[in-house]
Amino acid sequence: PLAEPADTVVLMTLDGVRPRELLHGADPDLSEDRRATAMPHLMRHLLAQGGFIGSGRIRPDFRIGSPVGVSTSGYHSIFAGRPTWCLTNEDPPPRGETLVTHVQAAFPGDPCPVGLYTTWDLIVDGTKVDRTRADVARGREEAVQRAPMTADGPTDEPVFQVALKRLREAPP
């Protein structure tokens, strides 16, 4: 718990990660990987320095973001703060205000109150972000342009490095 309220929220989503893989490592029936968790660095820091819904400390379970079971539907529900009518990965952004547009409206004097970093450009579309008031790396190619040394790395590496660079240069 924070001694004082924070004015910064970092929302990180992981698409296609099952709870078992995240909390207990790869499924032995599907992989030879025997690590304690599939993402030890993330889990070590996240649980020590932040909150994690579904860790067993706060809530004992994970829930899919949308009963439809497609990625975009889950993201739209997160951004809209409610279930949406998104049924496919090709559906348009949710109607009305989103979490991102709300943050941008809440900080009218801040020229860049939002940073969005994603390998999937449809996520940016779903936020309805005003790109003139946000730092955005939309897709791997755009991130590689900003972090060329990562071009030969894993798919998410360029996006991760751009986000870290932003946090180091302009901490919230």
PDB file of C-alpha atoms in Angstrom:
ATOM      1  CA  PRO A   1       0.000   0.000   0.000  1.00  0.00           C
ATOM      2  CA  LEU A   2       1.126   3.528  -0.782  1.00  0.00           C
ATOM      3  CA  ALA A   3       1.575   6.119   1.955  1.00  0.00           C
ATOM      4  CA  GLU A   4      -0.001   8.679  -0.377  1.00  0.00           C
ATOM      5  CA  PRO A   5      -2.297   8.225  -3.373  1.00  0.00           C
ATOM      6  CA  ALA A   6      -0.471   7.823  -6.670  1.00  0.00           C
ATOM      7  CA  ASP A   7      -1.297   9.735  -9.815  1.00  0.00           C
ATOM      8  CA  THR A   8       0.186   7.043 -12.037  1.00  0.00           C
ATOM      9  CA  VAL A   9      -1.256   3.719 -13.085  1.00  0.00           C
ATOM     10  CA  VAL A  10       0.568   1.180 -15.212  1.00  0.00           C
ATOM     11  CA  LEU A  11      -1.822  -1.270 -16.822  1.00  0.00           C
ATOM     12  CA  MET A  12      -0.099  -4.272 -18.297  1.00  0.00           C
ATOM     13  CA  THR A  13      -1.996  -7.006 -20.066  1.00  0.00           C
ATOM     14  CA  LEU A  14      -0.739 -10.365 -21.257  1.00  0.00           C
ATOM     15  CA  ASP A  15      -2.610 -11.912 -24.145  1.00  0.00           C
ATOM     16  CA  GLY A  16      -2.799 -15.672 -24.445  1.00  0.00           C
ATOM     17  CA  VAL A  17      -1.184 -16.456 -21.090  1.00  0.00           C
ATOM     18  CA  ARG A  18      -2.948 -19.060 -19.021  1.00  0.00           C
ATOM     19  CA  PRO A  19      -3.033 -18.653 -15.213  1.00  0.00           C
ATOM     20  CA  ARG A  20      -1.146 -21.919 -14.706  1.00  0.00           C
ATOM     21  CA  GLU A  21       1.753 -20.719 -16.890  1.00  0.00           C
ATOM     22  CA  LEU A  22       1.948 -17.338 -15.227  1.00  0.00           C
ATOM     23  CA  LEU A  23       1.819 -18.509 -11.615  1.00  0.00           C
ATOM     24  CA  HIS A  24       3.325 -21.993 -11.724  1.00  0.00           C
ATOM     25  CA  GLY A  25       5.368 -22.332 -14.919  1.00  0.00           C
ATOM     26  CA  ALA A  26       4.776 -24.133 -18.157  1.00  0.00           C
ATOM     27  CA  ASP A  27       2.410 -27.075 -18.252  1.00  0.00           C
ATOM     28  CA  PRO A  28       4.673 -30.168 -18.050  1.00  0.00           C
ATOM     29  CA  ASP A  29       2.386 -31.956 -20.507  1.00  0.00           C
ATOM     30  CA  LEU A  30       3.020 -29.208 -23.080  1.00  0.00           C
ATOM     31  CA  SER A  31       6.627 -28.141 -22.436  1.00  0.00           C
ATOM     32  CA  GLU A  32      10.001 -29.264 -21.116  1.00  0.00           C
ATOM     33  CA  ASP A  33      10.332 -25.898 -19.293  1.00  0.00           C
ATOM     34  CA  ARG A  34      10.529 -26.494 -15.526  1.00  0.00           C
ATOM     35  CA  ARG A  35      10.917 -22.936 -14.186  1.00  0.00           C
ATOM     36  CA  ALA A  36       8.908 -21.974 -11.104  1.00  0.00           C
ATOM     37  CA  THR A  37       6.941 -19.472 -13.195  1.00  0.00           C
ATOM     38  CA  ALA A  38       6.850 -18.709 -16.890  1.00  0.00           C
ATOM     39  CA  MET A  39       7.858 -15.118 -16.135  1.00  0.00           C
ATOM     40  CA  PRO A  40      10.071 -15.130 -13.029  1.00  0.00           C
ATOM     41  CA  HIS A  41      11.408 -11.572 -13.423  1.00  0.00           C
ATOM     42  CA  LEU A  42       7.928 -10.122 -13.855  1.00  0.00           C
ATOM     43  CA  MET A  43       6.468 -12.090 -10.964  1.00  0.00           C
ATOM     44  CA  ARG A  44       9.336 -11.303  -8.575  1.00  0.00           C
ATOM     45  CA  HIS A  45       9.003  -7.551  -9.127  1.00  0.00           C
ATOM     46  CA  LEU A  46       5.248  -7.376  -9.583  1.00  0.00           C
ATOM     47  CA  LEU A  47       4.374  -9.205  -6.412  1.00  0.00           C
ATOM     48  CA  ALA A  48       7.020  -7.354  -4.373  1.00  0.00           C
ATOM     49  CA  GLN A  49       6.226  -3.844  -5.642  1.00  0.00           C
ATOM     50  CA  GLY A  50       2.650  -3.873  -6.863  1.00  0.00           C
ATOM     51  CA  GLY A  51      -0.643  -5.646  -6.865  1.00  0.00           C
ATOM     52  CA  PHE A  52      -1.675  -8.629  -8.858  1.00  0.00           C
ATOM     53  CA  ILE A  53      -5.301  -9.628  -9.184  1.00  0.00           C
ATOM     54  CA  GLY A  54      -5.460 -13.377  -9.345  1.00  0.00           C
ATOM     55  CA  SER A  55      -2.323 -14.064  -7.327  1.00  0.00           C
ATOM     56  CA  GLY A  56      -4.185 -15.805  -4.535  1.00  0.00           C
ATOM     57  CA  ARG A  57      -3.379 -12.894  -2.233  1.00  0.00           C
ATOM     58  CA  ILE A  58      -6.189 -10.699  -3.492  1.00  0.00           C
ATOM     59  CA  ARG A  59      -8.456 -12.971  -5.534  1.00  0.00           C
ATOM     60  CA  PRO A  60      -8.095 -16.679  -5.967  1.00  0.00           C
ATOM     61  CA  ASP A  61      -9.080 -16.794  -9.616  1.00  0.00           C
ATOM     62  CA  PHE A  62      -8.589 -15.367 -13.084  1.00  0.00           C
ATOM     63  CA  ARG A  63     -11.468 -14.497 -15.325  1.00  0.00           C
ATOM     64  CA  ILE A  64     -11.558 -14.035 -19.044  1.00  0.00           C
ATOM     65  CA  GLY A  65     -12.132 -10.381 -19.942  1.00  0.00           C
ATOM     66  CA  SER A  66     -15.058 -11.214 -22.192  1.00  0.00           C
ATOM     67  CA  PRO A  67     -17.324 -14.239 -22.520  1.00  0.00           C
ATOM     68  CA  VAL A  68     -16.741 -14.173 -26.295  1.00  0.00           C
ATOM     69  CA  GLY A  69     -13.181 -15.430 -25.823  1.00  0.00           C
ATOM     70  CA  VAL A  70     -11.401 -13.321 -28.460  1.00  0.00           C
ATOM     71  CA  SER A  71      -8.584 -10.914 -27.637  1.00  0.00           C
ATOM     72  CA  THR A  72     -10.108  -7.664 -28.909  1.00  0.00           C
ATOM     73  CA  SER A  73     -13.314  -8.222 -26.964  1.00  0.00           C
ATOM     74  CA  GLY A  74     -11.336  -8.554 -23.724  1.00  0.00           C
ATOM     75  CA  TYR A  75      -9.266  -5.446 -24.439  1.00  0.00           C
ATOM     76  CA  HIS A  76     -12.351  -3.421 -25.338  1.00  0.00           C
ATOM     77  CA  SER A  77     -13.958  -4.431 -22.034  1.00  0.00           C
ATOM     78  CA  ILE A  78     -10.845  -3.320 -20.142  1.00  0.00           C
ATOM     79  CA  PHE A  79     -10.679   0.020 -21.949  1.00  0.00           C
ATOM     80  CA  ALA A  80     -14.414   0.717 -21.688  1.00  0.00           C
ATOM     81  CA  GLY A  81     -14.688  -0.493 -18.082  1.00  0.00           C
ATOM     82  CA  ARG A  82     -17.673  -2.626 -19.004  1.00  0.00           C
ATOM     83  CA  PRO A  83     -18.644  -5.492 -21.313  1.00  0.00           C
ATOM     84  CA  THR A  84     -18.857  -4.370 -24.923  1.00  0.00           C
ATOM     85  CA  TRP A  85     -20.543  -5.655 -28.047  1.00  0.00           C
ATOM     86  CA  CYS A  86     -17.222  -6.684 -29.575  1.00  0.00           C
ATOM     87  CA  LEU A  87     -17.569 -10.195 -30.997  1.00  0.00           C
ATOM     88  CA  THR A  88     -14.515 -10.517 -33.257  1.00  0.00           C
ATOM     89  CA  ASN A  89     -10.953  -9.245 -33.432  1.00  0.00           C
ATOM     90  CA  GLU A  90     -12.004  -6.983 -36.322  1.00  0.00           C
ATOM     91  CA  ASP A  91     -14.741  -5.037 -34.478  1.00  0.00           C
ATOM     92  CA  PRO A  92     -14.457  -1.241 -34.111  1.00  0.00           C
ATOM     93  CA  PRO A  93     -13.453   0.425 -30.813  1.00  0.00           C
ATOM     94  CA  PRO A  94     -15.981   0.494 -27.957  1.00  0.00           C
ATOM     95  CA  ARG A  95     -18.598   3.234 -27.883  1.00  0.00           C
ATOM     96  CA  GLY A  96     -18.186   6.162 -25.524  1.00  0.00           C
ATOM     97  CA  GLU A  97     -15.291   7.131 -23.321  1.00  0.00           C
ATOM     98  CA  THR A  98     -12.435   4.740 -22.610  1.00  0.00           C
ATOM     99  CA  LEU A  99      -9.941   4.566 -19.760  1.00  0.00           C
ATOM    100  CA  VAL A 100      -7.395   6.327 -21.973  1.00  0.00           C
ATOM    101  CA  THR A 101      -9.708   9.123 -23.132  1.00  0.00           C
ATOM    102  CA  HIS A 102     -10.768   9.608 -19.508  1.00  0.00           C
ATOM    103  CA  VAL A 103      -7.129  10.008 -18.394  1.00  0.00           C
ATOM    104  CA  GLN A 104      -6.433  12.449 -21.212  1.00  0.00           C
ATOM    105  CA  ALA A 105      -9.507  14.503 -20.251  1.00  0.00           C
ATOM    106  CA  ALA A 106      -8.595  14.423 -16.547  1.00  0.00           C
ATOM    107  CA  PHE A 107      -5.168  15.975 -17.224  1.00  0.00           C
ATOM    108  CA  PRO A 108      -5.883  18.777 -19.721  1.00  0.00           C
ATOM    109  CA  GLY A 109      -2.660  20.644 -18.897  1.00  0.00           C
ATOM    110  CA  ASP A 110      -0.432  17.627 -19.434  1.00  0.00           C
ATOM    111  CA  PRO A 111       0.757  17.456 -23.073  1.00  0.00           C
ATOM    112  CA  CYS A 112       1.381  13.702 -22.826  1.00  0.00           C
ATOM    113  CA  PRO A 113      -0.555  12.037 -19.971  1.00  0.00           C
ATOM    114  CA  VAL A 114      -0.668   8.606 -21.625  1.00  0.00           C
ATOM    115  CA  GLY A 115       1.888   6.151 -22.972  1.00  0.00           C
ATOM    116  CA  LEU A 116       0.722   3.176 -25.051  1.00  0.00           C
ATOM    117  CA  TYR A 117       3.204   0.496 -26.080  1.00  0.00           C
ATOM    118  CA  THR A 118       1.964  -2.595 -27.856  1.00  0.00           C
ATOM    119  CA  THR A 119       2.947  -5.071 -30.542  1.00  0.00           C
ATOM    120  CA  TRP A 120      -0.651  -5.193 -31.747  1.00  0.00           C
ATOM    121  CA  ASP A 121      -1.889  -1.987 -33.366  1.00  0.00           C
ATOM    122  CA  LEU A 122      -5.568  -2.892 -32.829  1.00  0.00           C
ATOM    123  CA  ILE A 123      -5.048  -2.308 -29.112  1.00  0.00           C
ATOM    124  CA  VAL A 124      -4.208   1.344 -29.760  1.00  0.00           C
ATOM    125  CA  ASP A 125      -7.342   1.696 -31.895  1.00  0.00           C
ATOM    126  CA  GLY A 126      -9.457   0.259 -29.082  1.00  0.00           C
ATOM    127  CA  THR A 127      -8.296   2.905 -26.623  1.00  0.00           C
ATOM    128  CA  LYS A 128      -9.507   5.781 -28.846  1.00  0.00           C
ATOM    129  CA  VAL A 129      -6.367   7.691 -27.783  1.00  0.00           C
ATOM    130  CA  ASP A 130      -5.679  11.217 -29.011  1.00  0.00           C
ATOM    131  CA  ARG A 131      -2.212  10.495 -30.419  1.00  0.00           C
ATOM    132  CA  THR A 132      -1.290  14.178 -30.295  1.00  0.00           C
ATOM    133  CA  ARG A 133      -1.359  13.865 -26.481  1.00  0.00           C
ATOM    134  CA  ALA A 134       0.197  10.428 -26.041  1.00  0.00           C
ATOM    135  CA  ASP A 135       3.477   8.608 -26.515  1.00  0.00           C
ATOM    136  CA  VAL A 136       2.578   5.638 -28.694  1.00  0.00           C
ATOM    137  CA  ALA A 137       4.589   2.746 -30.096  1.00  0.00           C
ATOM    138  CA  ARG A 138       2.019   1.028 -32.252  1.00  0.00           C
ATOM    139  CA  GLY A 139       3.265  -2.320 -33.458  1.00  0.00           C
ATOM    140  CA  ARG A 140       6.678  -3.923 -33.657  1.00  0.00           C
ATOM    141  CA  GLU A 141       7.826  -1.975 -36.724  1.00  0.00           C
ATOM    142  CA  GLU A 142       7.125   1.402 -35.132  1.00  0.00           C
ATOM    143  CA  ALA A 143       8.923   0.330 -31.955  1.00  0.00           C
ATOM    144  CA  VAL A 144      11.962  -0.914 -33.909  1.00  0.00           C
ATOM    145  CA  GLN A 145      12.238   2.534 -35.515  1.00  0.00           C
ATOM    146  CA  ARG A 146      12.558   4.001 -32.010  1.00  0.00           C
ATOM    147  CA  ALA A 147      14.768   1.198 -30.627  1.00  0.00           C
ATOM    148  CA  PRO A 148      16.703  -0.167 -33.654  1.00  0.00           C
ATOM    149  CA  MET A 149      19.108  -2.213 -31.533  1.00  0.00           C
ATOM    150  CA  THR A 150      16.208  -4.585 -30.728  1.00  0.00           C
ATOM    151  CA  ALA A 151      15.277  -5.487 -34.314  1.00  0.00           C
ATOM    152  CA  ASP A 152      16.663  -9.026 -34.058  1.00  0.00           C
ATOM    153  CA  GLY A 153      15.186  -9.724 -30.614  1.00  0.00           C
ATOM    154  CA  PRO A 154      11.966 -11.397 -29.541  1.00  0.00           C
ATOM    155  CA  THR A 155       8.689 -10.009 -30.879  1.00  0.00           C
ATOM    156  CA  ASP A 156       7.919  -7.873 -27.818  1.00  0.00           C
ATOM    157  CA  GLU A 157      11.478  -6.681 -27.131  1.00  0.00           C
ATOM    158  CA  PRO A 158      11.320  -3.430 -29.176  1.00  0.00           C
ATOM    159  CA  VAL A 159       8.043  -2.385 -27.545  1.00  0.00           C
ATOM    160  CA  PHE A 160       9.368  -3.233 -24.085  1.00  0.00           C
ATOM    161  CA  GLN A 161      12.531  -1.182 -24.651  1.00  0.00           C
ATOM    162  CA  VAL A 162      10.595   1.852 -25.926  1.00  0.00           C
ATOM    163  CA  ALA A 163       8.351   1.750 -22.850  1.00  0.00           C
ATOM    164  CA  LEU A 164      11.343   1.451 -20.495  1.00  0.00           C
ATOM    165  CA  LYS A 165      13.112   4.324 -22.232  1.00  0.00           C
ATOM    166  CA  ARG A 166      10.040   6.522 -21.801  1.00  0.00           C
ATOM    167  CA  LEU A 167       9.794   5.670 -18.096  1.00  0.00           C
ATOM    168  CA  ARG A 168      13.485   6.433 -17.576  1.00  0.00           C
ATOM    169  CA  GLU A 169      13.424   9.745 -19.491  1.00  0.00           C
ATOM    170  CA  ALA A 170      10.120  11.046 -18.172  1.00  0.00           C
ATOM    171  CA  PRO A 171       9.118   9.193 -15.025  1.00  0.00           C
ATOM    172  CA  PRO A 172       5.475   9.639 -14.046  1.00  0.00           C
TER     173      PRO A 172
END
